[in-house]
Coordinates of C-alpha atoms and ligand atoms in Angstrom, one line a residue:
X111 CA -19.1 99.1 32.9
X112 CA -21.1 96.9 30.4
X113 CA -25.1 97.8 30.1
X114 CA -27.4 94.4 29.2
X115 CA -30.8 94.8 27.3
X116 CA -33.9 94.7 29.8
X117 CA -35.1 91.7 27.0
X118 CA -32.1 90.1 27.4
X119 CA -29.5 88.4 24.6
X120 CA -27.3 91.6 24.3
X121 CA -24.3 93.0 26.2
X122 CA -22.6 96.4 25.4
X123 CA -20.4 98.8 26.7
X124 CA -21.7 102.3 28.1
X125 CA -20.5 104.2 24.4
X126 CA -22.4 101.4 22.3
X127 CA -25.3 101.8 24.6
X128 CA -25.9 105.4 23.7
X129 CA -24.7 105.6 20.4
X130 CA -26.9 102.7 19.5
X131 CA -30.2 104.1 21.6
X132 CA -32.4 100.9 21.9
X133 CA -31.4 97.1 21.9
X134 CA -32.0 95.1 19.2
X135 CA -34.4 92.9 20.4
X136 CA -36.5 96.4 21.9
X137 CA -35.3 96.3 25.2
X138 CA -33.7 99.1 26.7
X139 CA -29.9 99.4 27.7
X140 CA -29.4 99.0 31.8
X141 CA -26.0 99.3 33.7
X142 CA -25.0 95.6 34.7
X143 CA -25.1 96.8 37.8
X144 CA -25.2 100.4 40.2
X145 CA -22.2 101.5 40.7
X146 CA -21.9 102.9 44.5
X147 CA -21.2 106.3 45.6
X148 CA -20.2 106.7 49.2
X149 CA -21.0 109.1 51.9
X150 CA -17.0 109.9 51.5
X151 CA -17.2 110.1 47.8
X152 CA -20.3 112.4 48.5
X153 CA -18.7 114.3 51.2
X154 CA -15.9 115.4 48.4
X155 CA -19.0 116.4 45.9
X156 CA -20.1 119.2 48.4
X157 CA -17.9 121.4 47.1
X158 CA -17.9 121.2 43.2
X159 CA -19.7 123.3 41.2
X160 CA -22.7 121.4 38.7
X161 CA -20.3 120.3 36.1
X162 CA -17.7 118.2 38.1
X163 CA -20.8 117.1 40.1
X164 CA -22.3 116.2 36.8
X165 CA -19.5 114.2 35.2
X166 CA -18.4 112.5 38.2
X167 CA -22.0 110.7 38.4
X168 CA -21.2 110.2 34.4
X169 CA -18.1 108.5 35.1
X170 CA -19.3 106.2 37.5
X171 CA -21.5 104.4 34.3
X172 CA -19.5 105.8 31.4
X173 CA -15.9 104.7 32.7
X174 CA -14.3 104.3 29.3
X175 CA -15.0 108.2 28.1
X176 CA -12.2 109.5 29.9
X177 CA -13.2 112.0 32.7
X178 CA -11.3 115.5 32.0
X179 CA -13.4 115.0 28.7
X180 CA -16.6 114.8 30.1
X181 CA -16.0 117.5 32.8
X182 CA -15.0 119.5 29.9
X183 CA -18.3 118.6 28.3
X184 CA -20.2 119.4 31.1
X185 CA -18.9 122.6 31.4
X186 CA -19.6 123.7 27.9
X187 CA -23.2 122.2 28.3
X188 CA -24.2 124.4 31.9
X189 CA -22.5 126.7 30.5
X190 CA -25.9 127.7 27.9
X191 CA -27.9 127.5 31.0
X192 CA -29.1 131.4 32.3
X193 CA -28.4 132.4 35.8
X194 CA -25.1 130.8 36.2
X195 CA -26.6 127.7 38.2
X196 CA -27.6 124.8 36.2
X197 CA -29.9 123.1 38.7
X198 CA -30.9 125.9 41.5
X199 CA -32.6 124.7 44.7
X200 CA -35.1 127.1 45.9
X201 CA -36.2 126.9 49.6
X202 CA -40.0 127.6 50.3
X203 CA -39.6 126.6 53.5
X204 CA -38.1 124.9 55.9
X205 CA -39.6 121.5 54.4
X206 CA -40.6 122.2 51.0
X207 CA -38.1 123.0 48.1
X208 CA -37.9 123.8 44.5
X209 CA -35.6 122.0 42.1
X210 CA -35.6 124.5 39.4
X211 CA -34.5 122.6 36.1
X212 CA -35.6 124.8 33.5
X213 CA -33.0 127.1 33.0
X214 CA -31.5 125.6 29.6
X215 CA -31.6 127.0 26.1
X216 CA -35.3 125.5 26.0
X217 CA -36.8 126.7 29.0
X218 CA -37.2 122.6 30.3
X219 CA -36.0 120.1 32.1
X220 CA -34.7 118.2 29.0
X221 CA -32.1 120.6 28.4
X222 CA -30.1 119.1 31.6
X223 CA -29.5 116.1 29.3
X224 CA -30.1 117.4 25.7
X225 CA -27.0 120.0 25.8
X226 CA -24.8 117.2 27.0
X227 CA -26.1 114.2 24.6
X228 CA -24.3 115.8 21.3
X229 CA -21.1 114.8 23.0
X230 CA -22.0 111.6 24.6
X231 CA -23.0 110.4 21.5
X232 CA -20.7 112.0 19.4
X233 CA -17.9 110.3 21.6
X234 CA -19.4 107.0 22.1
X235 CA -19.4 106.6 18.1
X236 CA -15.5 107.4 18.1
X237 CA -15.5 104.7 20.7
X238 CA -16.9 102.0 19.2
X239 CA -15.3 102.9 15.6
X240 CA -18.6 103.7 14.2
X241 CA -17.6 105.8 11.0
X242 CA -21.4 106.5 9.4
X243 CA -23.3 109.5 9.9
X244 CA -25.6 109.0 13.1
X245 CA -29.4 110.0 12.4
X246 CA -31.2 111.3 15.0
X247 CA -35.0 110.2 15.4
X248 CA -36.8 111.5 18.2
X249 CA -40.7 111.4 18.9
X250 CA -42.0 114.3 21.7
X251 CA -44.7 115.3 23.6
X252 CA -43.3 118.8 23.1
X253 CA -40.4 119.7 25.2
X254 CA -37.7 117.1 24.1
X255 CA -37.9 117.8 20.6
X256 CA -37.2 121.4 20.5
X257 CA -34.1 120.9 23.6
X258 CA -32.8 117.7 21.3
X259 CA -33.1 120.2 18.0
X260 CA -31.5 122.6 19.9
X261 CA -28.6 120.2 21.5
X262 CA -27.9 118.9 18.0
X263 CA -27.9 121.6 15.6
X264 CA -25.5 121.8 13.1
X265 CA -23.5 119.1 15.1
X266 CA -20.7 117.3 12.7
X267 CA -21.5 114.1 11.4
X268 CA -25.3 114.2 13.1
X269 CA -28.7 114.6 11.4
X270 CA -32.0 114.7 13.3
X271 CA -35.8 114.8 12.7
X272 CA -38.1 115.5 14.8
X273 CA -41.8 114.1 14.9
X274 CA -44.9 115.5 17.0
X275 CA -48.1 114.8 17.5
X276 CA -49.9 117.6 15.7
X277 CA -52.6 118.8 18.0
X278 CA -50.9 117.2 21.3
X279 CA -48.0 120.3 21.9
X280 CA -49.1 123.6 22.3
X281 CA -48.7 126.5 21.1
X282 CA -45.3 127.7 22.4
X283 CA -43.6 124.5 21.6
X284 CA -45.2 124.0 18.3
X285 CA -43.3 127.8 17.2
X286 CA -40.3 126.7 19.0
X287 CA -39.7 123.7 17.1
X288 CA -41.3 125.3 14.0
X289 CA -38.7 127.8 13.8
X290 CA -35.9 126.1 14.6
X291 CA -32.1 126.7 12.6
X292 CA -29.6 124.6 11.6
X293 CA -28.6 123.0 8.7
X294 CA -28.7 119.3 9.4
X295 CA -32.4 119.5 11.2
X296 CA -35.6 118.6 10.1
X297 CA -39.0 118.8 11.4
X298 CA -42.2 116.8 11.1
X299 CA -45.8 117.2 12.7
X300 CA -47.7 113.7 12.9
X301 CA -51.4 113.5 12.4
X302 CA -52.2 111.0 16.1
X303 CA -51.2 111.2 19.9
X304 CA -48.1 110.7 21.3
X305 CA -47.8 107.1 21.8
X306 CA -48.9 107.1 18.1
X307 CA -46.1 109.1 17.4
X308 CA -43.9 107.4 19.5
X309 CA -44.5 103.6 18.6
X310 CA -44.4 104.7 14.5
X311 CA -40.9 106.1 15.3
X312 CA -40.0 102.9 17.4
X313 CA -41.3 100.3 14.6
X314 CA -38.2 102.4 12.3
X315 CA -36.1 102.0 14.9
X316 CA -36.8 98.1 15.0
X317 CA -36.9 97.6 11.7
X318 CA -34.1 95.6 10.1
X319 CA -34.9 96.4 7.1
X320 CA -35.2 100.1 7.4
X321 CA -31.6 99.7 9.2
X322 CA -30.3 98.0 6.6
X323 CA -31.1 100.4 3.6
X324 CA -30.1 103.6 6.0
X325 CA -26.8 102.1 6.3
X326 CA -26.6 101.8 2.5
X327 CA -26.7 105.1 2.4
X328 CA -24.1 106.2 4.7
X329 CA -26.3 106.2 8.4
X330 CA -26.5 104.5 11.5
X331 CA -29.9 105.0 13.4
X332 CA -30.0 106.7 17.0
X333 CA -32.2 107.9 19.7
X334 CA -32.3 111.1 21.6
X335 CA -35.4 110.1 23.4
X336 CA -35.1 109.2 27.4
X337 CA -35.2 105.5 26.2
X338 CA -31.4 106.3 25.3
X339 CA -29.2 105.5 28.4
X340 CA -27.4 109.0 27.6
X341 CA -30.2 110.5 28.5
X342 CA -31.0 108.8 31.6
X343 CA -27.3 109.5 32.8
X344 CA -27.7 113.4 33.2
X345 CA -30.4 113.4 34.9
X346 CA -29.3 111.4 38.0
X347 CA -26.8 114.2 38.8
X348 CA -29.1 116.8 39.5
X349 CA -30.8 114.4 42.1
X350 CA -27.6 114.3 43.6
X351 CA -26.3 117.9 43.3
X352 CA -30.2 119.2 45.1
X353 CA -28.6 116.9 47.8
X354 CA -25.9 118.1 48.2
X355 CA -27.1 122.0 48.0
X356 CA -29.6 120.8 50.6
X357 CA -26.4 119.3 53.1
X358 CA -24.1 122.4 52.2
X359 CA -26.8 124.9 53.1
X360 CA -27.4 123.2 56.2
X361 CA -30.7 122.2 56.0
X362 CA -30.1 118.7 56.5
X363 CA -26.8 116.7 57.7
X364 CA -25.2 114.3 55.2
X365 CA -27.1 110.9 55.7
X366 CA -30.4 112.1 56.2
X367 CA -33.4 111.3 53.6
X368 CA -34.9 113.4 51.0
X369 CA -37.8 112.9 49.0
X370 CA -38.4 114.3 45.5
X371 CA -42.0 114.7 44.1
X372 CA -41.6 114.4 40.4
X373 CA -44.1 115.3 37.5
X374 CA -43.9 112.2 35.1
X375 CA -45.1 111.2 31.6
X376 CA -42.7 109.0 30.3
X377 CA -40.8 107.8 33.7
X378 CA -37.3 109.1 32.7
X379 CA -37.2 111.8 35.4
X380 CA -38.2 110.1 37.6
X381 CA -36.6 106.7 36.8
X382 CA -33.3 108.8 36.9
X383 CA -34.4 109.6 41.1
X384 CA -34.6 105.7 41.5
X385 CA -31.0 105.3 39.9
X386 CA -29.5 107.8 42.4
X387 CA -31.1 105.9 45.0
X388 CA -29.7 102.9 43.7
X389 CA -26.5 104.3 43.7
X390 CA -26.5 104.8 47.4
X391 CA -28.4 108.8 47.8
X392 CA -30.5 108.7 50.9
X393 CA -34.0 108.7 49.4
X394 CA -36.9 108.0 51.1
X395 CA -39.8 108.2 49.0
X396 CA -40.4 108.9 45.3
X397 CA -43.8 110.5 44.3
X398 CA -45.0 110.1 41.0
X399 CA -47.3 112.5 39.5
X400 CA -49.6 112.1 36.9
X401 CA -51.9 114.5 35.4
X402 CA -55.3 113.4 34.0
X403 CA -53.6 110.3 32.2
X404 CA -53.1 108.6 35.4
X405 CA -52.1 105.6 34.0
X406 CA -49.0 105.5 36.3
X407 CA -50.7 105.8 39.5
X408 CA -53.1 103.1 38.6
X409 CA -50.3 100.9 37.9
X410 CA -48.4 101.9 41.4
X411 CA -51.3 101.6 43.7
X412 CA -52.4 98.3 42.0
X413 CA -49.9 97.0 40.3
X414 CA -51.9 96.2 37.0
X415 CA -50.3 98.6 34.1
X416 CA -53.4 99.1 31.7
X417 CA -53.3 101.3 28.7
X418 CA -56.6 100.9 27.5
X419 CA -58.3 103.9 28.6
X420 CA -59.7 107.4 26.9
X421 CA -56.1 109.3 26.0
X422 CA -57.0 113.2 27.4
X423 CA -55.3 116.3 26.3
X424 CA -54.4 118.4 28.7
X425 CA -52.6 121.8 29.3
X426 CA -49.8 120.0 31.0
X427 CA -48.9 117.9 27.3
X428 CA -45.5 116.9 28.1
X429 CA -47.1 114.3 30.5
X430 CA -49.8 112.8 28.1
X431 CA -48.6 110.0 27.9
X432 CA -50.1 106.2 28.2
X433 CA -47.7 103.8 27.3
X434 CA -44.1 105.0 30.0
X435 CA -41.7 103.3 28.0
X436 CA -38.9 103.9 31.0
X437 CA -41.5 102.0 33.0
X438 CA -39.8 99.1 31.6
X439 CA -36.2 99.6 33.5
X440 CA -38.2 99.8 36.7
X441 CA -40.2 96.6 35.8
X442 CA -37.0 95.0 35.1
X443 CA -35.4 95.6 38.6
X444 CA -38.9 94.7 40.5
X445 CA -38.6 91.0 39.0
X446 CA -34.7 90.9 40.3
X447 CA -33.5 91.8 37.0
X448 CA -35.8 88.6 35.2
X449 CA -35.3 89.3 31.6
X450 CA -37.8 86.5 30.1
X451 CA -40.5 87.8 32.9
X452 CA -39.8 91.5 31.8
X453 CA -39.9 90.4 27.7
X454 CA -43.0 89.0 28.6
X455 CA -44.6 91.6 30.1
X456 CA -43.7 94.4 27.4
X457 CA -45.3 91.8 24.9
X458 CA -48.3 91.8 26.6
X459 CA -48.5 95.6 26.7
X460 CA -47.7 95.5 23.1
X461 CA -50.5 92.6 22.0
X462 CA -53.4 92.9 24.9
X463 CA -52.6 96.6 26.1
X464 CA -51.8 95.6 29.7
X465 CA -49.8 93.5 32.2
X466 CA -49.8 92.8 35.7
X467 CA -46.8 92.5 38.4
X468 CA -46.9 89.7 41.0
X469 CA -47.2 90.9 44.9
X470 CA -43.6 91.1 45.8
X471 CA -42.9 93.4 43.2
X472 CA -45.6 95.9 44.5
X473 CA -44.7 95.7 47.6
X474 CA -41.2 96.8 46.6
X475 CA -42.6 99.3 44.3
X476 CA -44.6 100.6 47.3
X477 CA -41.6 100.5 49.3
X478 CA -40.0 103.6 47.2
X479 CA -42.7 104.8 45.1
X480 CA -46.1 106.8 46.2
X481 CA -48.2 108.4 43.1
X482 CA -50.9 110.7 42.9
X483 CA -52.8 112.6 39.8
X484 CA -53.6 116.2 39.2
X485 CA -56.6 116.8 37.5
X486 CA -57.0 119.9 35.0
X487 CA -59.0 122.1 37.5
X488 CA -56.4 121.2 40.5
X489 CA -53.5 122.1 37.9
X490 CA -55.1 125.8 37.7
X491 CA -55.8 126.0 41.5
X492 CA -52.5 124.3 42.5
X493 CA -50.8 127.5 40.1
X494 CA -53.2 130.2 41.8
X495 CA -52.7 129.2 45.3
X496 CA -49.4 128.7 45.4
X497 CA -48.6 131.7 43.9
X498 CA -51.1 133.5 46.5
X499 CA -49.0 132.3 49.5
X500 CA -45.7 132.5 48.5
X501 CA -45.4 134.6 45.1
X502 CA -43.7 131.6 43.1
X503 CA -44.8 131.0 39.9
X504 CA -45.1 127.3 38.4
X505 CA -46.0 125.8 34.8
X506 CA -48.6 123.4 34.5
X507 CA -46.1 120.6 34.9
X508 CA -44.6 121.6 37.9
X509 CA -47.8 122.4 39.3
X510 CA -49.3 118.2 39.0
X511 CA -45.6 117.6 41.0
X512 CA -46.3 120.2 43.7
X513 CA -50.3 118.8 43.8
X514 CA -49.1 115.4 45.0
X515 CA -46.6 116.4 47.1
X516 CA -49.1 118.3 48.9
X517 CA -51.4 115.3 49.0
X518 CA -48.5 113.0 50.4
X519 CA -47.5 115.6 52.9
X520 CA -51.0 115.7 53.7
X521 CA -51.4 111.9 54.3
X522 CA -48.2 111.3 55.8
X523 CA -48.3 113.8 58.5
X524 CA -45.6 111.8 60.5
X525 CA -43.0 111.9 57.5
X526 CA -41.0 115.0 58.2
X527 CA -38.3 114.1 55.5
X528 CA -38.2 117.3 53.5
X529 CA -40.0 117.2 49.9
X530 CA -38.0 118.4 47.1
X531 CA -40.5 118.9 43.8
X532 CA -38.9 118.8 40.7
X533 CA -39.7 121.9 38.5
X534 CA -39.6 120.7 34.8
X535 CA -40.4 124.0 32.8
X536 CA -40.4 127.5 33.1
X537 CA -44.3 129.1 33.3
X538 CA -43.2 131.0 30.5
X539 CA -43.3 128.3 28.3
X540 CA -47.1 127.4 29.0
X541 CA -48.0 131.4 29.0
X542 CA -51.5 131.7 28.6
X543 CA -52.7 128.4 31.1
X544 CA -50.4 130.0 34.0
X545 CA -52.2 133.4 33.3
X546 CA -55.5 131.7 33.4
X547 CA -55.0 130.0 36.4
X548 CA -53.1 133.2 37.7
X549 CA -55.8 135.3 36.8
X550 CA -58.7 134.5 35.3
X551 CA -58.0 135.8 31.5
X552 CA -57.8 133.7 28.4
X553 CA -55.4 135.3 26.3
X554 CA -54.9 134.1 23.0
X555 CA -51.8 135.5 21.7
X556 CA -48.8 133.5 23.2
X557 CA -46.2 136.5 23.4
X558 CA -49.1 138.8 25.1
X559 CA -49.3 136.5 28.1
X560 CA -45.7 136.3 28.2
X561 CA -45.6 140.1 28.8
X562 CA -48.4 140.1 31.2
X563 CA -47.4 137.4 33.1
X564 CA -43.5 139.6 33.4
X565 CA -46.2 142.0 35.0
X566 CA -48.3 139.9 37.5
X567 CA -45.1 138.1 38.8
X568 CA -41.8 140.0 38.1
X569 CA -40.1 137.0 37.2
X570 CA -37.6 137.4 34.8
X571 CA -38.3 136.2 30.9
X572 CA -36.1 133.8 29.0
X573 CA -34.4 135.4 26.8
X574 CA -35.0 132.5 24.0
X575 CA -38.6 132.5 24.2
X576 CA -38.9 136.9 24.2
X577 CA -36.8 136.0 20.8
X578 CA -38.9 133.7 19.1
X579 CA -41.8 135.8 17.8
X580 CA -39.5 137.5 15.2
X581 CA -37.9 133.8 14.2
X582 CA -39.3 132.6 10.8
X583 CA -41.2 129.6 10.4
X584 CA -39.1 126.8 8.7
X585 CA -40.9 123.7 9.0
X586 CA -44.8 122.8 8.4
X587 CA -44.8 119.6 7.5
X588 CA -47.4 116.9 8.6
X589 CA -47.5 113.3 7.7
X590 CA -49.6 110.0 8.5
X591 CA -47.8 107.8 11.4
X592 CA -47.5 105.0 8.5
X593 CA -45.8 107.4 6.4
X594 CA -42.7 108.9 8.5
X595 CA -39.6 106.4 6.9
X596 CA -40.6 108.2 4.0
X597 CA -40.1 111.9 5.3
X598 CA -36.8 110.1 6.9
X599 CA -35.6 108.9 3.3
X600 CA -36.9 112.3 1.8
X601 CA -34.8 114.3 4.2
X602 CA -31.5 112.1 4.1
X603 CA -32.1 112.5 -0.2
X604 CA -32.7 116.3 0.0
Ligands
LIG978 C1 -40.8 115.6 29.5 C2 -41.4 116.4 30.6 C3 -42.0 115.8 31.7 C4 -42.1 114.3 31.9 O1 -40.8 113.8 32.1 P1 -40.6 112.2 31.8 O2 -39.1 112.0 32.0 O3 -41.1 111.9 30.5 O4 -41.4 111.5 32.9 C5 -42.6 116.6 32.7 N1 -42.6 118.0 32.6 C6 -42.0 118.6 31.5 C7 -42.1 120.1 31.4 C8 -41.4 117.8 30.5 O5 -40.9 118.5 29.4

């Protein structure tokens, strides 16, 4: 399977894809086209565990890693996941679900693809003869940095840095990231938001000259953000696998549609939904959530993609977000796979801050896609109330998912297709905002609310979050966004 650049002009195989991260021209890497799964091939998925599932979705893109070696890698990956179920589906009732993806060594969903990336990338390199040391760059909103740190450290032949906005994380991620081990890791906080963060990181990434002098000394540049097609790849399997659980455990027959809610910032998780779909799983509608920075459901229920608006914190960070940069795979499909029309448009978003997508392509967009937002206050009383009626805890995240699927459920009363909402973190990660909206208290220390919260629900506490109060602090570094190739150079030199 070759992968084509979104922009156009470039052509690679599935290993260069991901060892490379973005195309040269800043397009992003897309399979030439999606490869099928049948209701046979499905029927013969019911009854593997998460791993084969996993790495027979990976083969169908990634055809030259050879398959024993990816199962192999999958195994070792879900393996690090608590609870012995890598992606459990957790029935609330008889048309709601949970997709619990928060399991991992990081307490979010980014884990599902961050244990398993070391390897892809790793093996993609050996592929394509690349002999240099591969550095990592990642910019996060909080959760991918820490699962990426966590995926890669002390990996052979790998260095990575990680870069986050300094007041845009909270608490909990800030200390997870902070105190992170390894020997070939490195962490940065940057003074701006997250697209500041992310667009600094992406100008190194695009710059030839930067490039060049790395590979003077020895390096090759790559991406563990979801712009990197290895990262997309992971995540489509669990959309199948909740699928399957749902057809094995009898709650619906094999051919009948699901649809996922999913809480989105940069349109990876989600993106990776419309891939399965595309790929043949009986999907009937996708809903988008938002939280406060709705810029996403602006875009869906008008089809005008406009950045320039106020950029709010809020206590669900991993979704502040205003420029979706996985937006632009979906963009590229709408237009029939136009790469001059897609170019286009990502310039515009780039020079004027906005772009607009003709009629057709909303109407196909509205075809799949619904999208809703969750304000702050409906964050707190989607946590409270849901916990009220059915004792299940959610993170702030989860809880702008389970907020529009509510909504959708609400306005689509004739729907009866069962709702699957994708849970992207554990509530232990975001301790003190699930015990304010569970109870009313602000408690300031991170590791108190932890222990409360134990209390209020009973749910069980990670084991790698109870461990990181005693973890030292390694890294307190922050930098301007124009200065971060020089941390890069400082930390390649040290
Ligand atoms: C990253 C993240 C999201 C957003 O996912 P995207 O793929 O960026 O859309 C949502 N929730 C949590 C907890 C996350 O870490």
């Amino acid at each position: 399977m070759n992968f084509i650049s979104t922009r156009g002009g470039e052509k690679v195989t599935g290993a260069q894809a991901i060892a490379q991260g973005i195309a040269k021209n800043g397009g992003l890497f897309v399979p030439e086209f999606f490869p099928a799964v049948t209701e046979e091939e499905l029927t013969a998925m019911l009854g593997m565990n998460y791993a084969e599932r996993a790495a027979t979705v990976l083969h169908k893109y990634l055809d030259e890693y050879d398959f024993d070696g990816l199962k192999e890698a999958c195994e070792k990956a879900y393996a690090q996941f608590e609870g012995g179920d890598a992606a459990p589906l957790v029935k609330i009732d008889s048309s709601l679900y949970m997709l619990e993806l928060f399991h991992g060594p990081t307490c979010a969903f980014k884990d599902m693809a961050l244990t398993l990336l070391p390897y892809l990338l790793r093996k993609g390199c050996d592929i394509t003869g690349i002999k240099e040391q591969v550095l990592i760059l990642v910019a996060t909103s909080g959760d991918t940095g820490k699962a990426a740190l966590e995926g890669f450290k002390d990996a052979e032949g790998v260095k990575i840095m990680v870069f986050y906005p300094n007041d845009g994380v909270s608490k909990m991620q800030k200390l997870q990231m902070a105190t992170q081990e390894g020997k070939n890791v490195n962490v940065v906080a940057v003074r701006g938001n997250f697209d500041a963060c992310q667009s600094a990181v992406k100008t190194i990434f695009t710059s030839e000259t930067c490039k060049q002098e790395l590979k003077d000394r020895g390096y090759i540049l790559s991406s563990a953000n979801s712009i990197n097609f290895g990262r997309l790849a992971p995540q489509i399997a669990y959309y199948f696998s909740a699928y399957l659980d749902l057809v094995s455990s009898d709650q619906i027959a094999m051919g009948d549609k699901v649809n996922f809610a999913v809480p989105t910032g940069n349109f990876g998780n989600i993106l990776a939904a419309y891939y399965a779909m595309k790929m043949g799983l009986p999907v009937g509608k996708l809903v988008c959530a938002s939280n406060k920075n709705n810029v996403l459901t602006d875009f869906i229920k008008s089809g005008v993609y406009d950045r320039r608006r106020e950029f709010y914190k809020t206590m669900s960070p991993s979704m502040d977000i205003l420029i979706s940069s996985n937006l632009e795979r979906l963009i590229f499909e709408l237009s029939g796979r136009n790469e001059t029309r897609t170019a286009l448009r990502m310039q515009e978003l780039a020079e004027n801050g906005t772009y607009r997508i003709y009629d057709e392509e909303r109407e196909l967009l509205e075809q799949v896609f619904a999208a809703d937002f969750c304000g702050e206050d409906e964050t707190v009383e989607t946590i409270y109330e849901f916990f009220e009626e059915y004792q299940y805890p959610m993170d702030t995240h989860t809880a702008c998912a389970m907020y529009a699927a509510g909504n959708y459920m609400a306005a689509n009363e004739k729907d009866e297709t069962p709702m699957v909402v994708v849970s992207t973190a554990s509530p232990y990660k975001f301790p003190q905002d699930v015990m304010y909206a569970l109870t009313g208290n602000d408690i300031k220390d991170s590791f108190k609310a932890i222990k409360h919260m134990n209390i209020a629900t009973a749910m069980k506490v990670p084991k790698s979050l109870s461990k990181l109060r005693d973890k030292p602090v390694r890294f307190n570094a922050v930098a301007d966004k124009d200065k971060l190739y020089n941390e890069v150079i400082k930390f390649i030199e040290k």
